[in-house]
Every structure is written in structure tokens, then in C-alpha cells.
XYZ file of C-alpha atoms in Angstrom:
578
model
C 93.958 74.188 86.296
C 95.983 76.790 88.383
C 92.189 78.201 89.280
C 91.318 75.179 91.132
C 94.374 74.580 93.135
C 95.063 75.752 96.329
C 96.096 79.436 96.069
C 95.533 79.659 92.323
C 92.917 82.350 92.483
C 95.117 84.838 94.465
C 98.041 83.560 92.123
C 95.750 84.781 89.451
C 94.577 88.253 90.719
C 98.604 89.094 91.425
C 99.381 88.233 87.724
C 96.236 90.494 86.788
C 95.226 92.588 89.369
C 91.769 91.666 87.578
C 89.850 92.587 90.308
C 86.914 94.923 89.807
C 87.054 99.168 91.465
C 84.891 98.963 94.519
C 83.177 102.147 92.722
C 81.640 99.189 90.760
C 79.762 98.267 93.085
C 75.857 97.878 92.065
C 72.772 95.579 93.920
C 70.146 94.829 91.575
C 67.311 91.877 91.924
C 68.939 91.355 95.855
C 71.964 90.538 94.631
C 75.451 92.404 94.819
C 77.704 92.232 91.632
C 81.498 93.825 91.787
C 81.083 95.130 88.406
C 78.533 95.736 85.673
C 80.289 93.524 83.338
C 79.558 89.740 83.992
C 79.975 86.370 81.131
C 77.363 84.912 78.887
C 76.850 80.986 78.935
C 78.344 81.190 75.309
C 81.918 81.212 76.653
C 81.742 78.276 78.663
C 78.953 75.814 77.785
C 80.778 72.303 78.866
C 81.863 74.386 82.362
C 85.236 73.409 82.467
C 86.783 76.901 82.791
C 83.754 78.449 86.139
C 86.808 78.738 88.090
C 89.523 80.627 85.979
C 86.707 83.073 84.617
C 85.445 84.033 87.954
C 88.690 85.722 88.707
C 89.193 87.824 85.417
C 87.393 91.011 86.218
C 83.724 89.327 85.603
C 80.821 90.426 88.542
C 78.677 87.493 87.364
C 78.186 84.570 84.871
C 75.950 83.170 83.363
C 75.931 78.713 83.630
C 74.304 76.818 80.559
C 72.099 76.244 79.006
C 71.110 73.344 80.414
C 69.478 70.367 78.150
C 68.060 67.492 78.350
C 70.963 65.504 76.408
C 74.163 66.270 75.601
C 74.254 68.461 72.458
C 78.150 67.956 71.756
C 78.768 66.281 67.988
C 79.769 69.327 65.634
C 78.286 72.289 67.268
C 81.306 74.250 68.119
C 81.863 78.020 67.781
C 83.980 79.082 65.080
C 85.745 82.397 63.579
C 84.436 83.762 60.444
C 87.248 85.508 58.777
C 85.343 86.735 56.246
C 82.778 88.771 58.828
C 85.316 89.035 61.752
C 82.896 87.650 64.364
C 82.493 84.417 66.565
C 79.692 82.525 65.254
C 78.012 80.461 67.929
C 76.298 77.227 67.057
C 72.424 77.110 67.675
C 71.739 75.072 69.791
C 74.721 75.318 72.102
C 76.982 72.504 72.953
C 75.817 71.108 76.518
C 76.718 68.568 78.614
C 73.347 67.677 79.472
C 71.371 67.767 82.789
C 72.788 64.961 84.541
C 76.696 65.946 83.681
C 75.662 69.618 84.243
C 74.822 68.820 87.772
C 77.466 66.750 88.894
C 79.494 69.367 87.654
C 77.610 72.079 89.575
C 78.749 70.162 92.722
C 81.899 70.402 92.191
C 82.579 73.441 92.122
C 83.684 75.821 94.853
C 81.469 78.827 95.751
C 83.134 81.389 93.296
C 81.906 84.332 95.123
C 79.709 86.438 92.667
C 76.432 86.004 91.229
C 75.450 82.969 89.268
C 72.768 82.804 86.859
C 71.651 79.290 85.571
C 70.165 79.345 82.182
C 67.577 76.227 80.976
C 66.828 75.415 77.338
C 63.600 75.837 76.257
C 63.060 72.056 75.667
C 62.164 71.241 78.788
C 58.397 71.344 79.662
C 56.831 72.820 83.034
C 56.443 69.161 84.384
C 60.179 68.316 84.025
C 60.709 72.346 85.078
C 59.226 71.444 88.754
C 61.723 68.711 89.424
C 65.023 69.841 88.006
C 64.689 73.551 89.694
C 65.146 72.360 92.794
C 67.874 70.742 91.917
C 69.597 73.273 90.181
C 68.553 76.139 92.875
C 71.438 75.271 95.348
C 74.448 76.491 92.489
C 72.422 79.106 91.203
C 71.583 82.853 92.484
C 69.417 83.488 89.567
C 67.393 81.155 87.119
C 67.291 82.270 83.372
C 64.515 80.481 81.160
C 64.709 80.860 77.821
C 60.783 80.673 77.471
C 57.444 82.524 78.166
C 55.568 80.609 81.164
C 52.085 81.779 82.683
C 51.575 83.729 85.683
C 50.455 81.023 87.429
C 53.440 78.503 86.660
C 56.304 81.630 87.554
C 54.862 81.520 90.733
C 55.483 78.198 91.346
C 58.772 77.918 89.510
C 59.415 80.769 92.387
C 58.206 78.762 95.611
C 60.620 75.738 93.607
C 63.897 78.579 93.715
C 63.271 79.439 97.598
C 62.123 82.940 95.739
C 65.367 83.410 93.992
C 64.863 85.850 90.775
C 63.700 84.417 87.323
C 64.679 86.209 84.452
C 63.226 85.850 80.878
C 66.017 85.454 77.800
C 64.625 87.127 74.411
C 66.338 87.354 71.510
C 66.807 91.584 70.010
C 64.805 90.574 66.866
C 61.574 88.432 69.061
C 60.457 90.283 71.261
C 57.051 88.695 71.602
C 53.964 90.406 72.712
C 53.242 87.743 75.539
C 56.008 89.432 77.806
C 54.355 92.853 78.067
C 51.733 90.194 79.969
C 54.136 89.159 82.797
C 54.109 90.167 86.206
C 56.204 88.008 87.382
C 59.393 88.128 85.834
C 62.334 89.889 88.063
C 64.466 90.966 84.992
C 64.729 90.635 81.301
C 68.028 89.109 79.417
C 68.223 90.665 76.062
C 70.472 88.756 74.019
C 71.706 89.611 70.252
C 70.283 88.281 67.374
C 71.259 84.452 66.841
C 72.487 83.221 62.995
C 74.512 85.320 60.140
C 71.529 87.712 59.206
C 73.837 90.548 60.664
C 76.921 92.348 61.057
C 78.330 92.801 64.426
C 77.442 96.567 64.407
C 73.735 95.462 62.999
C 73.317 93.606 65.880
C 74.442 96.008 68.611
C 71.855 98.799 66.958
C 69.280 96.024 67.131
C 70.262 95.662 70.781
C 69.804 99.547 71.233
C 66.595 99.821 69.512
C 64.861 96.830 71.828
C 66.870 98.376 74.970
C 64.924 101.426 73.831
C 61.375 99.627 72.900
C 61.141 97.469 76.240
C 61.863 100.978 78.732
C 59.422 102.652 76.916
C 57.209 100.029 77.498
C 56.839 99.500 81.265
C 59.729 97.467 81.516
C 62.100 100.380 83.375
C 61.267 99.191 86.747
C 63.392 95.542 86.456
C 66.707 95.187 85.327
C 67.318 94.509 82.210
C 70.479 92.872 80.987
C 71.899 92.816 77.697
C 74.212 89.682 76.262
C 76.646 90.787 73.328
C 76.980 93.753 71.453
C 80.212 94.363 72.848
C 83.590 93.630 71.255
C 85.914 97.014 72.838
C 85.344 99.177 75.875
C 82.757 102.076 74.394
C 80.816 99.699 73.181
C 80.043 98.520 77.027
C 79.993 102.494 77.884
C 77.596 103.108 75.472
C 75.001 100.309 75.910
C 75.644 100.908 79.571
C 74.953 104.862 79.052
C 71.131 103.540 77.305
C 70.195 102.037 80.443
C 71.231 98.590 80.360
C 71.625 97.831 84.078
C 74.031 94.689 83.356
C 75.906 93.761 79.538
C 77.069 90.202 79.477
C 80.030 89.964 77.048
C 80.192 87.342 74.140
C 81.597 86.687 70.826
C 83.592 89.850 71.684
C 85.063 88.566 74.551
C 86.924 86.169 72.598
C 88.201 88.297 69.802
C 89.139 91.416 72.619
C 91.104 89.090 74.479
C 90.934 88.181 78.090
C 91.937 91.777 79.183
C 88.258 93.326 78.165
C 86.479 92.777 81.385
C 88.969 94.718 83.122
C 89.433 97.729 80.276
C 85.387 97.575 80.291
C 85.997 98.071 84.624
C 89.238 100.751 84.424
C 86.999 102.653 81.414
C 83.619 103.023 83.803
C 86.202 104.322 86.709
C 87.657 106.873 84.137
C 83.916 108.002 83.363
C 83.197 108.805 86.413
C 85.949 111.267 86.751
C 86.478 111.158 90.881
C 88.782 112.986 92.363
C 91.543 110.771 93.675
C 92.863 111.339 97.076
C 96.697 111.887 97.124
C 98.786 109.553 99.766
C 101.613 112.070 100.982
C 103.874 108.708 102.563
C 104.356 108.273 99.273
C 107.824 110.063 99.707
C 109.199 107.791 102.127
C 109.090 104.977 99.284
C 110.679 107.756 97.336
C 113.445 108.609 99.151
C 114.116 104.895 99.310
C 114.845 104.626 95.661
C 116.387 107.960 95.775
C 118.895 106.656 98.409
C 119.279 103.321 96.374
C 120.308 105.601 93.397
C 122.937 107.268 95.146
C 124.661 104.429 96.372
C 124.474 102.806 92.762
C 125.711 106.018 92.029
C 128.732 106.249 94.373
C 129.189 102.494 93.172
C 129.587 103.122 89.818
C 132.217 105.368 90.452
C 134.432 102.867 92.412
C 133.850 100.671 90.039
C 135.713 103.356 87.497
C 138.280 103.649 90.156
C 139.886 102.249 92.163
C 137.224 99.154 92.235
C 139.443 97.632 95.198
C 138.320 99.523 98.802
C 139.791 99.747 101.759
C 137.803 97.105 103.551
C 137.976 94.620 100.344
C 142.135 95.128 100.718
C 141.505 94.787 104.787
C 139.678 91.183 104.437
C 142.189 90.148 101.399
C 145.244 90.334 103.138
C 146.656 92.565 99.579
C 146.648 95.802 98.032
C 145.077 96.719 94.913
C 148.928 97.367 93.548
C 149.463 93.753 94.468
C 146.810 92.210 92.756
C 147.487 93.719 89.999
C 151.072 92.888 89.735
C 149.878 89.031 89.917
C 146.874 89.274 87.777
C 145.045 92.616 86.715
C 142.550 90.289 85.209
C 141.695 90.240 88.867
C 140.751 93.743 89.222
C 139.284 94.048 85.722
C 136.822 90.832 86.830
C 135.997 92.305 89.878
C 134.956 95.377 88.034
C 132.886 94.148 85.717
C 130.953 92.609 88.610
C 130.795 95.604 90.673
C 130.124 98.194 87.655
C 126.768 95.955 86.767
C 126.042 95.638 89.895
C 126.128 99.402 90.437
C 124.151 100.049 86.591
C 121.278 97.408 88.142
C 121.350 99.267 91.670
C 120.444 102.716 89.618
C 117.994 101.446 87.744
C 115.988 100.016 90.777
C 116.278 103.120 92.435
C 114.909 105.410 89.063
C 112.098 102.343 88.713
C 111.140 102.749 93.000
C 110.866 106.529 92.498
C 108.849 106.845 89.423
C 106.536 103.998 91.340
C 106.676 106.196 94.528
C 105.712 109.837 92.810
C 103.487 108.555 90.098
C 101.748 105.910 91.367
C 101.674 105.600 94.917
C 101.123 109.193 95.671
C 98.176 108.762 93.398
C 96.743 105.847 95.562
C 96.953 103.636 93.259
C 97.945 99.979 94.638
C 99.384 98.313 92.413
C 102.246 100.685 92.125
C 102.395 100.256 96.272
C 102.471 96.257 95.827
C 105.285 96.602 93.305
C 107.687 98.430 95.668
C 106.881 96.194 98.613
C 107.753 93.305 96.505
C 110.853 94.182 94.919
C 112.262 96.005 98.154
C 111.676 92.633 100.536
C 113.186 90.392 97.974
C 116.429 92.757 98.106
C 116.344 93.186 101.626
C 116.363 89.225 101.725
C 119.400 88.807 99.435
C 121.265 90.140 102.368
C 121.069 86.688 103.592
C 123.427 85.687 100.218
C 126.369 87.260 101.405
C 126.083 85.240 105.026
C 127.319 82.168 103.068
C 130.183 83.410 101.501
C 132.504 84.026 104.770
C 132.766 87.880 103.986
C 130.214 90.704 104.921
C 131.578 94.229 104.501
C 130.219 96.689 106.720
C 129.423 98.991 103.631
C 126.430 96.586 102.556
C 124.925 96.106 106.046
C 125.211 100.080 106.561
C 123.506 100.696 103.420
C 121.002 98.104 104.244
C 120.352 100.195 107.880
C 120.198 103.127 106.377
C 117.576 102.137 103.853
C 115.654 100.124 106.402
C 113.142 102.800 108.044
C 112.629 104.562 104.397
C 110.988 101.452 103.537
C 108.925 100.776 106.801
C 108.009 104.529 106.919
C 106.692 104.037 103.474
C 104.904 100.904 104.173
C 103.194 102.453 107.600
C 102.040 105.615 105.810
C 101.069 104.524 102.451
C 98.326 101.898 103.786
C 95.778 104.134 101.858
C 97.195 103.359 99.059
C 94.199 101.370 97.533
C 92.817 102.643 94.465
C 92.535 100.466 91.418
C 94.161 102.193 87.943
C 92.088 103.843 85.332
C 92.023 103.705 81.454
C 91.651 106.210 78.815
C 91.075 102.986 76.440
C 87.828 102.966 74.905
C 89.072 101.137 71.507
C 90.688 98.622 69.772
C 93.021 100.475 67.970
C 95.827 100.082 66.354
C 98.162 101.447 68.933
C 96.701 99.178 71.613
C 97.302 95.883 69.503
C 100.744 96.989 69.144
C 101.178 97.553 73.286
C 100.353 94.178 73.583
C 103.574 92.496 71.799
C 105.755 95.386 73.435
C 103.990 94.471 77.242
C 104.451 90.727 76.215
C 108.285 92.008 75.304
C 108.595 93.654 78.735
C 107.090 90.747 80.740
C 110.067 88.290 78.872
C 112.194 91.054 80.054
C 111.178 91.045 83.896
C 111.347 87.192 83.825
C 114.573 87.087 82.070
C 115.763 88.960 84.717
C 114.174 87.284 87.543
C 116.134 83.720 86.035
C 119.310 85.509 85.700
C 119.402 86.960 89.341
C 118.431 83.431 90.281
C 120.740 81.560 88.130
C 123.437 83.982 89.018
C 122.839 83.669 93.081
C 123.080 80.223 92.436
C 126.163 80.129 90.823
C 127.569 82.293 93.398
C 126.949 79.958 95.973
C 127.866 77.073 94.401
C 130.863 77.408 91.965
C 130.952 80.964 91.425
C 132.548 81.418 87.913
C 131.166 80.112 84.610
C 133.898 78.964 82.213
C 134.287 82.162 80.357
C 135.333 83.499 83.726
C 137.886 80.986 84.411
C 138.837 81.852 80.355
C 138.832 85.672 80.933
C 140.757 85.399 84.028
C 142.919 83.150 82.994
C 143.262 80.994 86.229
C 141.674 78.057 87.487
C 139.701 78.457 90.980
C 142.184 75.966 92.509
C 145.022 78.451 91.420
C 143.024 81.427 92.905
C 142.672 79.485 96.294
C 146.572 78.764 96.291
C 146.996 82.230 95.998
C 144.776 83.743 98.525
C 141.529 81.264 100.086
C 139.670 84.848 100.621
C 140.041 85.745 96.981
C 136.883 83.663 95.826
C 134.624 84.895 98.985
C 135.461 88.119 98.158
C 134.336 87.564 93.981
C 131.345 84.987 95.036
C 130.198 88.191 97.689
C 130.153 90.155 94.304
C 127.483 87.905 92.484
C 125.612 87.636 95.220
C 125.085 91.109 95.313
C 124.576 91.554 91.468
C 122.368 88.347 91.379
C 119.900 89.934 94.360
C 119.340 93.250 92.341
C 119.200 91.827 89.168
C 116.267 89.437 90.967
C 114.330 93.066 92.595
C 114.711 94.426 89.806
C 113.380 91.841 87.567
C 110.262 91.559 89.852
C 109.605 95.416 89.324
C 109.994 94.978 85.533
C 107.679 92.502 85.196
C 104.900 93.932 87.691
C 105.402 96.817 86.151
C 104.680 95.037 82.451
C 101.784 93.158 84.009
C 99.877 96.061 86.418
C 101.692 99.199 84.820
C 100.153 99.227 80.974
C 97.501 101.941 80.859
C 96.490 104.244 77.685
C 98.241 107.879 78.142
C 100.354 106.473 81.184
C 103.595 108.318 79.965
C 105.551 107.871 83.441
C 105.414 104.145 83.081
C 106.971 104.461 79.449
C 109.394 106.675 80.579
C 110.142 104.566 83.569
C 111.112 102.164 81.753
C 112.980 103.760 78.706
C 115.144 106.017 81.970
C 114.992 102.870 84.104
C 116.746 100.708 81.430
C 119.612 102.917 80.261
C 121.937 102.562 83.438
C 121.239 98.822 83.915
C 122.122 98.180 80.107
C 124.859 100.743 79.559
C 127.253 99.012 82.321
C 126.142 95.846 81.927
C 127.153 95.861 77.911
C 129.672 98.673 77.897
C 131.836 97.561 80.905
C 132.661 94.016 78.922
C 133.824 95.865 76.315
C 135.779 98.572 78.462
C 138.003 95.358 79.902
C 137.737 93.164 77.348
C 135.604 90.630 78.356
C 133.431 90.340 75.321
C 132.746 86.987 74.747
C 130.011 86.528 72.691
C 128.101 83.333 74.484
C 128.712 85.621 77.600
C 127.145 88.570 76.116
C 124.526 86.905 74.546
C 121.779 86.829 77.340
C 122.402 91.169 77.168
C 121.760 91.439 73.842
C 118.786 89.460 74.218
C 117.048 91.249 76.858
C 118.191 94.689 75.289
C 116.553 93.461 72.019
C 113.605 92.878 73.844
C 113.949 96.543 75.487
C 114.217 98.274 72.544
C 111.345 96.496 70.686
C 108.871 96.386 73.688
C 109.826 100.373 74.131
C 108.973 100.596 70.479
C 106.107 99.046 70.347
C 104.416 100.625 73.823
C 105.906 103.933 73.094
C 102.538 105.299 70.996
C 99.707 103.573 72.871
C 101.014 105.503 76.356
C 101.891 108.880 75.044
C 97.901 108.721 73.288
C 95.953 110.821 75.824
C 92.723 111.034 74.534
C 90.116 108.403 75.242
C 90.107 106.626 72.560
């Protein structure tokens, strides 16, 4: 659904960065694929997801097959426990050809090679006028039968010349094909039924990879469909000479990630030397400088929490407001203090970005920064509403200013996609994925809670365990001084806007950031979370304010901390490919 609305494909690639390393790059039978790695038919026989799956790492996929009637009643895929494996019904569900078509027209052009397969069923009469129709949504035809020399050539004039590519089965392959000249490229698919295991079947796949390039068939491509359920299985069919693998069954057990590990795994084989980005220290010295001041914050916020400017715009003294209410004060730091604890720990996350990943080219780290850092430098705006702008914030803001434009002019090279030592499905990597899934909660927990707290900030400001804490209404607070509230609602604005940036780098972080042997991003986060939780929990209990439906959103996200930290912590300190 989100692939066919407007947008929805870039929506997509920023949620996965799926997209393939230009590296990847290969032209085979006149066409230009993005990456090796493209989807069988198997995946998708009623079409209904063509749009999502062209924008999850594939370089091609494969359409059908198409038959005669629709094949739908009871022949659905299913798991078998017992062998771990997808077992695909034979014959395929279809929609049939009429549906299939109108379908076909429908969709969008999605940008990559598309190869239409047809069922053997249909004979060479009913071949000559459904080709022509099918030709238009197509860049390649796949038949699932032998046909003469005579009839390829005219199923050829039918496709405006557009390749034709023969599907056999690992187990059959007949000795009619060693008779064709006019085939463009061979599909070699795994062996159909139960006969097998899964690592049967991809030694079967081998062995005929093997046969047919010992055979005369090394001059056209040859493809292979399954055999691949992690990343070194891909590597090492690749590595026999398959010039194409189509994934399967595996695809579905692996997870939607594979195409991309499969992608990151062939950059990491190919061991190039990546060309260091030396802006990258502008975008460090912006979190370095946003550390500082969280820094000189904090210590305020121990202190005397009340500054000269704050007393200035007030119209009282700190001594004053304490004499009335020190409930006041005590408020005001527990604002300021997690406001300071979220200001460090944006600053730690932008220079570990900066030094580990930017300098290193590598974009997504680049794309992170930019993010959070506009979406702080537009909370500024917040504390226009609230009829009180200290000096100190728009200072900082001009002083961090042409960091973060230096950074953006001189890291432009920044490009490169991330590589992955992952080459398995171990158990390491199934644990990563419930800590990332803990981390991603995380970001968006934070991204609602800067939100919801902006909101509140502008509108009324305290929640009710404020108003208990404090132990005035905000009619009372007005009587006493009509600044007082600007002055606490200029506060949450300011907390609300990190907590939002910071959020956002959290949960790019979680979504771009989770590569095998990656040990900066673990540590990023594990150094990145301490300040942010330690005054955000610690403070409440320094003045008192411990409320436990208050606290309760802290404990929850430092819950999730802990157990996505614990969960991530082996898969990124495991260096070896594996």
C-alpha cells in the first residue's frame, strides 16, 4: 500500500536504505541490473506486492507464471516445520492470463529488469498471440519449455527481439537444450517437490551450474532460482559462475533484510579501498560544541539553575523565588538538567556519526546528522511562541550554525553504501534483530515524547503531576508573576526539540546503523545513552519528583536500552565474517 502512493517508494528506501552499491552494477543479455540478486515468481504469484518488492534491495524480478486459468483453490505455499523449508505448491497459484494482464497495466514502470515467466501449458499457437501482449511489461520472456529453432525465432520477431530465456529444473536437464541456438540465457531453478533437503538441493544446483558451463553453455548467462536461504550461500553460488541467483523459499524464512545482506556481503568481498571524506570534522566539531554546552548546562542546572538573564526577564531573584516556592527552582531544574543530559547525548551520538561514519563515506551516517541537526535547528522556532527568547539559545544556535553548513558543503562525497561482515544466520544475528527492533521503539518513543512534550509546552505547559509537585495551580503562578510560565513553557520547548533530534538519530541509527563487527555504533549507543538517562531518572529523584506515572515512560525506554544493548551487544563486537 505505502509502495503505490505518492512518495511511498522514497518513504521506503529512507526506512531501509535498501538500495543496491553502485559497485553492483552488472549488464548482461542488454539489460542493466543494480545488483546480482533479483526475486523469483514464487514470492509473488497473484502480483499484488510488484511495487513494495521493487524497492527492497532486488535488481530484477521475475512476474508469473502466467496460465491459462486461474490456479488459486488450495495451492498455497506453506512452512514445513519438520524440514525447515517453504514448500511451494506445483503448479503455482496464478491469476490467470486475462487478470495477469490487466494487472500488468497497472502497474508503474518499477525501474529494473522484468522477466515474465509463461507456464508450459500454453501451446506455440496461443504463444504467438499472448507475447505480444505481454512484451510491453516485460524486459525478458521466461518459457518454461523447449521450443524449436524455428519457433524461438519467431517468438523473438513477437518480443521486438527482447531475450528469451529457458527455465529447467536442477534434476531435468534434458538433452534437447544442448540443441538450441537460440536461447539468450538459461534459468536454473531447484528441484520442485520434498525429494530433498534444502542443502540437497543447493549441491544439485552446483553440480548442473557445473554440467551446463562445461557444456558450451558459458557464453549466456545463466541464472540460478533458490538455493539460497543466508548471505554465503549467494557468495558461493555466485563465486561458481552463476551470473544472476534469484532468491526463493529462503527469502521468506531470512526475512526481508536478505537482499540487502546478500548486496552489503558482495561489497565486503570485494575489499575496495574506501576513500576518506576529511569535512567530516566540521560535523564533528558540531556535536563536539553541542556537548559542551550540554555540558556547561548540566552544571547550571546543579547550581544555581536560575541565570542572570532568566532573573533579568522575571522581574526576581533566585533568593526570591525560593522564599515563595523552591518547588519553583527545583521544577525548573529538573527541566533544565534533562534538557542538558539529552543535549550531551546528541552531541556524543553527532560525533561518533561524524568520525566513524562520515569520514568513512558512508551516507547514511551523513543523512542521519543532516536530519537530526535541521529538526533542532527548527525547534528554535518553539521558543518564538512563548514571549521569551534568551540570548544564550540564539548565540548557541549562531555559533553552531556554520559547523553544520561547513559540514554539509564538504562532506557531499559522502556516498558510499555500508558493508557487512554477515555471511550467516547465526545465532548472534537473530538476537540483533529483537535488540534493533528494541532500539527502533526507543528512537520512536523518543520522537512522540519530544512531540508530545512541544505540544504541551505550547499549549498548557504542565501535566498534573506538575501542578501536584509544584504545588500551585497555573492561575496562582500567573498571579504571582505572568512571565513565570513563559519562562517554564521556554524550558519544554527546549527539552521537547532535543528529545525530538535526538530521537530521529536513535532510530536512523537502529534502522541504517546495524552492521556485523560495527562496534562504534554499539558503543554509540551504550556512551550515547548514559547522560540522557542518568539526568533524566536521577534528577527526579535528586528533588523529589518521583512520581511513578511520571517516571514511567523512563523506565520504559531505559528497559528497552538495556535489553536492545543486550541483545546487539554480541552480533557487533563479532568481527569475523561469519
Amino acid at each position: 500500500m505505502i509502495a503505490s502512493l505518492p512518495g511511498g517508494p522514497k518513504f521506503i528506501e529512507i526506512l531501509g536504505h535498501m538500495a543496491p552499491s553502485p559497485l553492483l552494477q552488472k549488464k548482461i543479455l542488454g539489460l542493466t541490473f543494480s545488483s546480482p540478486v533479483g526475486l523469483s515468481g514464487k514470492i509473488d504469484p497473484l502480483l499484488t506486492g510488484s511495487a513494495a518488492f521493487s524497492n527492497l534491495g532486488f535488481g530484477f524480478i521475475e512476474k508469473g507464471p502466467i496460465s491459462r486459468l486461474p490456479n488459486e483453490a488450495g495451492k498455497y505455499a506453506r512452512f514445513s516445520k519438520q524440514r525447515d523449508e517453504i514448500m511451494f505448491p506445483n503448479p503455482l497459484e496464478s491469476l490467470g492470463m486475462e487478470k495477469t494482464i490487466r494487472k500488468l497495466e497497472k502497474f508503474k514502470p518499477l525501474n529494473k529488469p522484468i522477466f515474465i515467466r509463461i507456464s508450459s501449458e500454453f501451446s506455440v499457437e496461443e504463444l504467438h498471440s499472448l507475447l505480444p501482449s505481454l512484451s510491453p511489461y516485460g524486459d525478458a520472456i521466461v518459457l518454461e519449455k523447449i521450443f524449436d529453432r524455428e519457433e524461438l525465432i519467431v517468438f523473438k520477431d513477437l518480443i521486438a527481439d527482447k531475450p528469451i530465456l529457458l527455465s529447467v529444473q536442477a534434476n531435468q536437464l534434458f538433452e534437447e537444450i544442448f540443441h538450441l541456438s537460440r536461447i539468450d540465457g538459461i534459468i536454473l531453478e531447484e528441484r520442485a517437490g520434498n525429494e530433498l533437503t534444502f542443502s540437497d538441493k543447493q549441491k544439485e544446483l552446483i553440480q548442473s551450474l557445473r554440467f551446463l558451463k562445461s557444456n558450451g553453455f558459458d557464453k549466456i548467462p545463466i541464472i540460478l532460482s533458490g538455493g539460497v536461504l543466508e548471505p554465503e550461500d549467494a557468495l558461493e553460488l555466485y563465486a561458481e559462475g552463476a551470473d544472476l541467483i534469484m532468491l526463493s523459499g529462503g527469502y521468506v524464512l531470512s526475512g526481508p533484510g536478505l537482499p540487502k545482506r546478500i548486496n552489503e556481503a558482495f561489497v565486503d568481498q570485494m575489499d575496495t579501498e574506501r576513500e576518506l571524506v576529511s569535512g567530516w570534522i566540521w560535523y564533528w566539531l558540531f556535536g563536539l560544541f553541542i556537548t559542551i554546552g550540554g555540558i556547561l548546562a548540566l552544571l547550571f542546572s546543579m547550581t544555581t539553575v536560575i541565570l542572570p538573564n532568566d532573573e533579568a526577564f522575571l522581574g526576581f531573584s533566585r533568593e526570591e523565588l525560593m522564599t515563595i516556592n523552591p518547588n519553583f527552582i527545583y521544577f525548573m531544574a529538573h527541566d533544565r538538567m534533562t534538557l542538558a543530559g539529552t543535549m550531551v547525548s546528541g552531541g556524543i551520538l553527532y560525533m561518533q556519526l561524524a568520525r566513524h561514519g562520515v569520514k568513512y563515506g558512508i551516507h547514511w551516517a551523513r543523512k542521519a546528522i543532516n536530519i537530526g541537526a535541521v529538526v533542532g535547528f527548527l525547534g528554535i522556532l518553539l521558543f518564538f511562541g512563548f514571549g521569551y527568547f534568551d540570548w544564550l539559545h540564539g548565540l548557541f544556535w549562531v555559533i553552531l550554525f556554520p559547523f553544520y553548513i561547513n559540514g554539509v558543503r564538504k562532506t557531499k562525497k559522502s556516498i558510499q553504501t555500508p558493508i557487512s561482515k554477515n555471511r550467516t544466520n547465526h545465532p548472534s544475528w537473530k538476537k540483533s534483530l529483537w535488540g534493533q527492533l528494541c532500539f527502533v521503539v526507543l528512537g520512536f518513543a523518543f520522537i512522540i515524547g519530544g512531540v508530545l512534550i512541544s505540544m504541551i509546552g505550547a499549549t498548557n505547559v504542565f501535566v498534573p503531576t506538575d501542578l501536584g509537585f509544584i504545588c500551585m495551580t497555573p492561575g496562582q503562578m500567573n498571579d504571582l508573576n505572568s512571565r513565570l510560565i513563559p519562562l517554564i513553557a521556554h524550558d519544554r520547548a527546549g527539552f521537547g526539540s532535543a528529545l525530538l533530534s535526538v530521537g530521529l538519530l536513535v532510530i536512523m541509527i537502529a534502522l541504517w546503523g546495524f552492521h556485523q563487527g560495527e562496534k562504534w555504533v554499539w558503543n554509540s549507543l551504550l556512551i550515547g545513552g548514559v547522560p540522557a538517562f542518568g539526568s533524566g531518572i536521577i534528577t527526579h529523584f535528586v528533588i523529589g519528583y518521583t512520581t511513578f506515572i511520571h517516571l514511567l515512560p523512563a523506565y520504559f525506554a531505559l528497559f528497552l536500552f538495556v535489553i536492545g544493548l543486550t541483545l546487539s551487544r554480541q552480533f557487533f563486537y563479532q568481527t569475523d565474517r561469519k
